[in-house]
Amino acid sequence: RHVAIVMDGNGRWAKKRFMPRFFGHKQGVDALVRTVQACADRGIEFLTVFAFSSENWKRPSDEVSGLMGLVLVAVSKYLTKLAKEGVRIRIVGDRSAVSDKVREAWDQAERATEHNRRITLSVAFNYGGRWDVVQATRRALADGVAPEAIDEATLDRYMAMHYAPDPDLFIRTGGEVRISNFLLWQVAYSELYFTD
């Protein structure tokens, strides 16, 4: 029902071909659109991708600003196509650090696709698994849940991905063999698959 992917290695892919890293990220967006279609065609209900981790802010500023610009380009280029194909888009992560323009693009994508049910594409952006556990705990406490009443089921309702089942399959491309703070809570029982 649910596949999670760490989309890694785009910059290295471009560098290997003597292209700027940004070109690799652009190719990654195109690959993502093909992946969404392939998952939808196979009846997968949820696809979650790690687009930008909370640690990615440490990258060179020109690369970070290029990635932010790519968000805007991707929304304008692919939103209508994905919406017509029944894709629901949800953004998970800490929205406070991104520009108003990027936030508005996300809001537009979510509003335009909120009634679609063929597949839900969750894009983890400025997301970290540890952040997710902390924010869930804070929200539960803010809602008046007594500390002794917090258990797995209660906390699960406050997680950023509360609307989706836990991933059945976790894929990481790009040759790294680690989870890298992605969906730490949710991948406890996922099958892990790493590619070069």
mmCIF file of C-alpha atoms in Angstrom:
data_model
loop_
_atom_site.group_PDB
_atom_site.id
_atom_site.type_symbol
_atom_site.label_atom_id
_atom_site.label_comp_id
_atom_site.label_asym_id
_atom_site.label_seq_id
_atom_site.Cartn_x
_atom_site.Cartn_y
_atom_site.Cartn_z
ATOM 1 C CA ARG A 1 0.000 0.000 0.000
ATOM 2 C CA HIS A 2 2.801 2.448 0.816
ATOM 3 C CA VAL A 3 6.278 2.935 -0.663
ATOM 4 C CA ALA A 4 8.763 5.445 0.779
ATOM 5 C CA ILE A 5 11.776 6.609 -1.237
ATOM 6 C CA VAL A 6 14.885 8.580 -0.292
ATOM 7 C CA MET A 7 15.653 10.225 -3.649
ATOM 8 C CA ASP A 8 19.420 10.338 -3.294
ATOM 9 C CA GLY A 9 22.307 10.594 -5.700
ATOM 10 C CA ASN A 10 20.954 13.212 -8.141
ATOM 11 C CA GLY A 11 23.864 15.591 -7.578
ATOM 12 C CA ARG A 12 26.416 12.792 -7.926
ATOM 13 C CA TRP A 13 24.631 11.606 -11.088
ATOM 14 C CA ALA A 14 25.099 15.066 -12.640
ATOM 15 C CA LYS A 15 28.695 15.459 -11.452
ATOM 16 C CA LYS A 16 29.616 12.109 -13.005
ATOM 17 C CA ARG A 17 28.328 13.510 -16.330
ATOM 18 C CA PHE A 18 30.205 16.820 -15.888
ATOM 19 C CA MET A 19 26.963 18.750 -15.354
ATOM 20 C CA PRO A 20 25.991 21.114 -12.525
ATOM 21 C CA ARG A 21 24.424 19.392 -9.485
ATOM 22 C CA PHE A 22 21.216 21.338 -10.093
ATOM 23 C CA PHE A 23 20.743 19.525 -13.418
ATOM 24 C CA GLY A 24 20.727 16.258 -11.473
ATOM 25 C CA HIS A 25 18.009 17.565 -9.166
ATOM 26 C CA LYS A 26 15.921 18.567 -12.193
ATOM 27 C CA GLN A 27 16.324 15.067 -13.629
ATOM 28 C CA GLY A 28 15.267 13.769 -10.218
ATOM 29 C CA VAL A 29 11.955 15.640 -10.470
ATOM 30 C CA ASP A 30 11.322 14.102 -13.896
ATOM 31 C CA ALA A 31 12.130 10.655 -12.455
ATOM 32 C CA LEU A 32 9.742 11.314 -9.571
ATOM 33 C CA VAL A 33 6.865 12.060 -11.952
ATOM 34 C CA ARG A 34 7.545 8.772 -13.772
ATOM 35 C CA THR A 35 7.683 6.961 -10.414
ATOM 36 C CA VAL A 36 4.344 8.421 -9.283
ATOM 37 C CA GLN A 37 2.761 7.163 -12.513
ATOM 38 C CA ALA A 38 4.342 3.704 -12.140
ATOM 39 C CA CYS A 39 3.144 3.398 -8.530
ATOM 40 C CA ALA A 40 -0.379 4.548 -9.422
ATOM 41 C CA ASP A 41 -0.499 2.050 -12.304
ATOM 42 C CA ARG A 42 0.386 -0.751 -9.864
ATOM 43 C CA GLY A 43 -2.304 0.196 -7.354
ATOM 44 C CA ILE A 44 0.039 1.601 -4.713
ATOM 45 C CA GLU A 45 -2.049 3.948 -2.591
ATOM 46 C CA PHE A 46 0.692 6.041 -0.965
ATOM 47 C CA LEU A 47 4.112 7.185 -2.167
ATOM 48 C CA THR A 48 6.263 9.251 0.165
ATOM 49 C CA VAL A 49 9.496 10.831 -1.037
ATOM 50 C CA PHE A 50 12.275 12.559 0.891
ATOM 51 C CA ALA A 51 12.802 15.696 -1.157
ATOM 52 C CA PHE A 52 14.649 17.931 1.312
ATOM 53 C CA SER A 53 15.818 16.991 4.781
ATOM 54 C CA SER A 54 16.180 19.408 7.654
ATOM 55 C CA GLU A 55 19.946 18.778 7.328
ATOM 56 C CA ASN A 56 19.952 19.907 3.664
ATOM 57 C CA TRP A 57 20.050 23.557 4.766
ATOM 58 C CA LYS A 58 23.802 22.970 5.325
ATOM 59 C CA ARG A 59 24.371 22.564 1.579
ATOM 60 C CA PRO A 60 25.898 25.462 -0.411
ATOM 61 C CA SER A 61 23.454 28.395 -0.562
ATOM 62 C CA ASP A 62 23.263 28.380 -4.368
ATOM 63 C CA GLU A 63 22.227 24.713 -4.330
ATOM 64 C CA VAL A 64 19.605 25.343 -1.617
ATOM 65 C CA SER A 65 18.138 28.310 -3.508
ATOM 66 C CA GLY A 66 18.162 26.232 -6.702
ATOM 67 C CA LEU A 67 16.194 23.489 -4.927
ATOM 68 C CA MET A 68 13.677 26.047 -3.653
ATOM 69 C CA GLY A 69 13.281 27.379 -7.196
ATOM 70 C CA LEU A 70 12.846 23.831 -8.450
ATOM 71 C CA VAL A 71 9.847 23.436 -6.111
ATOM 72 C CA LEU A 72 8.148 26.360 -7.843
ATOM 73 C CA VAL A 73 9.020 25.068 -11.326
ATOM 74 C CA ALA A 74 7.852 21.535 -10.482
ATOM 75 C CA VAL A 75 4.501 22.763 -9.158
ATOM 76 C CA SER A 76 3.843 24.943 -12.207
ATOM 77 C CA LYS A 77 5.059 22.302 -14.681
ATOM 78 C CA TYR A 78 3.498 19.128 -13.259
ATOM 79 C CA LEU A 79 0.602 20.081 -10.979
ATOM 80 C CA THR A 80 -2.113 20.055 -13.642
ATOM 81 C CA LYS A 81 -0.864 16.754 -15.099
ATOM 82 C CA LEU A 82 -0.702 15.031 -11.710
ATOM 83 C CA ALA A 83 -4.079 16.436 -10.656
ATOM 84 C CA LYS A 84 -5.724 15.095 -13.826
ATOM 85 C CA GLU A 85 -4.234 11.654 -13.124
ATOM 86 C CA GLY A 86 -5.873 11.452 -9.692
ATOM 87 C CA VAL A 87 -2.762 12.213 -7.631
ATOM 88 C CA ARG A 88 -3.277 13.831 -4.250
ATOM 89 C CA ILE A 89 -0.291 15.885 -3.083
ATOM 90 C CA ARG A 90 0.561 16.425 0.570
ATOM 91 C CA ILE A 91 3.604 18.208 1.954
ATOM 92 C CA VAL A 92 5.040 16.990 5.261
ATOM 93 C CA GLY A 93 7.679 18.822 7.229
ATOM 94 C CA ASP A 94 8.408 22.069 9.016
ATOM 95 C CA ARG A 95 6.998 24.820 6.793
ATOM 96 C CA SER A 96 8.252 27.678 8.956
ATOM 97 C CA ALA A 97 11.720 27.912 7.353
ATOM 98 C CA VAL A 98 10.675 28.224 3.701
ATOM 99 C CA SER A 99 9.666 31.367 1.854
ATOM 100 C CA ASP A 100 6.079 32.547 1.532
ATOM 101 C CA LYS A 101 6.301 31.852 -2.205
ATOM 102 C CA VAL A 102 7.233 28.193 -1.661
ATOM 103 C CA ARG A 103 4.546 27.823 1.032
ATOM 104 C CA GLU A 104 1.952 29.298 -1.342
ATOM 105 C CA ALA A 105 2.985 26.822 -4.083
ATOM 106 C CA TRP A 106 2.567 23.938 -1.621
ATOM 107 C CA ASP A 107 -0.828 25.220 -0.495
ATOM 108 C CA GLN A 108 -1.908 25.517 -4.133
ATOM 109 C CA ALA A 109 -0.785 21.939 -4.878
ATOM 110 C CA GLU A 110 -2.591 20.557 -1.833
ATOM 111 C CA ARG A 111 -5.808 22.488 -2.530
ATOM 112 C CA ALA A 112 -5.847 21.558 -6.233
ATOM 113 C CA THR A 113 -5.524 17.838 -5.479
ATOM 114 C CA GLU A 114 -7.307 17.422 -2.134
ATOM 115 C CA HIS A 115 -10.208 15.398 -3.612
ATOM 116 C CA ASN A 116 -8.007 13.008 -5.620
ATOM 117 C CA ARG A 117 -7.804 9.433 -4.362
ATOM 118 C CA ARG A 118 -5.897 7.357 -6.949
ATOM 119 C CA ILE A 119 -2.577 7.773 -5.107
ATOM 120 C CA THR A 120 -1.360 10.126 -2.379
ATOM 121 C CA LEU A 121 2.087 11.598 -3.025
ATOM 122 C CA SER A 122 3.574 12.887 0.217
ATOM 123 C CA VAL A 123 6.614 15.086 -0.292
ATOM 124 C CA ALA A 124 8.797 15.314 2.815
ATOM 125 C CA PHE A 125 10.407 18.748 2.647
ATOM 126 C CA ASN A 126 12.379 20.306 5.503
ATOM 127 C CA TYR A 127 11.510 17.079 7.265
ATOM 128 C CA GLY A 128 13.376 14.974 9.794
ATOM 129 C CA GLY A 129 12.199 11.887 11.642
ATOM 130 C CA ARG A 130 13.408 13.236 14.977
ATOM 131 C CA TRP A 131 11.615 16.540 14.315
ATOM 132 C CA ASP A 132 8.462 14.532 13.595
ATOM 133 C CA VAL A 133 8.563 12.705 16.948
ATOM 134 C CA VAL A 134 9.239 15.965 18.817
ATOM 135 C CA GLN A 135 6.465 17.902 17.064
ATOM 136 C CA ALA A 136 4.007 15.027 17.620
ATOM 137 C CA THR A 137 4.836 14.953 21.334
ATOM 138 C CA ARG A 138 4.480 18.724 21.654
ATOM 139 C CA ARG A 139 1.131 18.714 19.842
ATOM 140 C CA ALA A 140 -0.194 15.885 22.017
ATOM 141 C CA LEU A 141 0.807 17.723 25.190
ATOM 142 C CA ALA A 142 -0.627 21.009 23.844
ATOM 143 C CA ASP A 143 -3.925 19.171 23.245
ATOM 144 C CA GLY A 144 -3.968 18.239 26.921
ATOM 145 C CA VAL A 145 -2.961 14.593 26.598
ATOM 146 C CA ALA A 146 -1.539 13.609 29.982
ATOM 147 C CA PRO A 147 2.061 12.338 29.773
ATOM 148 C CA GLU A 148 1.043 8.975 31.258
ATOM 149 C CA ALA A 149 -1.664 8.660 28.574
ATOM 150 C CA ILE A 150 0.836 8.971 25.715
ATOM 151 C CA ASP A 151 1.352 5.590 24.095
ATOM 152 C CA GLU A 152 2.258 4.504 20.557
ATOM 153 C CA ALA A 153 -1.301 4.731 19.229
ATOM 154 C CA THR A 154 -1.824 8.200 20.699
ATOM 155 C CA LEU A 155 1.472 9.573 19.428
ATOM 156 C CA ASP A 156 0.884 8.015 16.008
ATOM 157 C CA ARG A 157 -2.192 10.246 15.579
ATOM 158 C CA TYR A 158 0.028 13.338 15.910
ATOM 159 C CA MET A 159 2.771 12.270 13.482
ATOM 160 C CA ALA A 160 3.116 14.172 10.216
ATOM 161 C CA MET A 161 2.083 11.047 8.260
ATOM 162 C CA HIS A 162 -0.897 10.162 10.504
ATOM 163 C CA TYR A 163 -3.142 9.822 7.426
ATOM 164 C CA ALA A 164 -1.145 6.991 5.821
ATOM 165 C CA PRO A 165 -0.313 3.422 6.808
ATOM 166 C CA ASP A 166 3.328 2.791 7.666
ATOM 167 C CA PRO A 167 5.474 2.130 4.575
ATOM 168 C CA ASP A 168 5.660 -1.487 3.465
ATOM 169 C CA LEU A 169 8.779 -0.787 1.409
ATOM 170 C CA PHE A 170 11.573 1.743 1.994
ATOM 171 C CA ILE A 171 13.850 2.413 -0.999
ATOM 172 C CA ARG A 172 17.008 4.514 -1.058
ATOM 173 C CA THR A 173 18.743 5.300 -4.335
ATOM 174 C CA GLY A 174 22.256 6.660 -4.771
ATOM 175 C CA GLY A 175 24.412 4.089 -3.011
ATOM 176 C CA GLU A 176 24.069 5.142 0.638
ATOM 177 C CA VAL A 177 22.919 2.415 3.036
ATOM 178 C CA ARG A 178 21.234 4.309 5.855
ATOM 179 C CA ILE A 179 17.850 5.769 6.787
ATOM 180 C CA SER A 180 19.146 9.339 7.284
ATOM 181 C CA ASN A 181 16.451 10.516 9.696
ATOM 182 C CA PHE A 182 13.583 9.738 7.289
ATOM 183 C CA LEU A 183 10.297 8.421 8.752
ATOM 184 C CA LEU A 184 12.104 6.969 11.781
ATOM 185 C CA TRP A 185 8.828 6.179 13.548
ATOM 186 C CA GLN A 186 7.060 4.833 10.474
ATOM 187 C CA VAL A 187 9.728 2.494 9.007
ATOM 188 C CA ALA A 188 10.103 0.349 12.129
ATOM 189 C CA TYR A 189 8.814 -2.722 10.225
ATOM 190 C CA SER A 190 9.381 -1.717 6.592
ATOM 191 C CA GLU A 191 11.382 -3.806 4.149
ATOM 192 C CA LEU A 192 14.545 -1.856 3.291
ATOM 193 C CA TYR A 193 15.993 -1.785 -0.240
ATOM 194 C CA PHE A 194 19.119 0.148 -1.213
ATOM 195 C CA THR A 195 20.280 0.736 -4.787
ATOM 196 C CA ASP A 196 23.526 2.027 -6.309
#
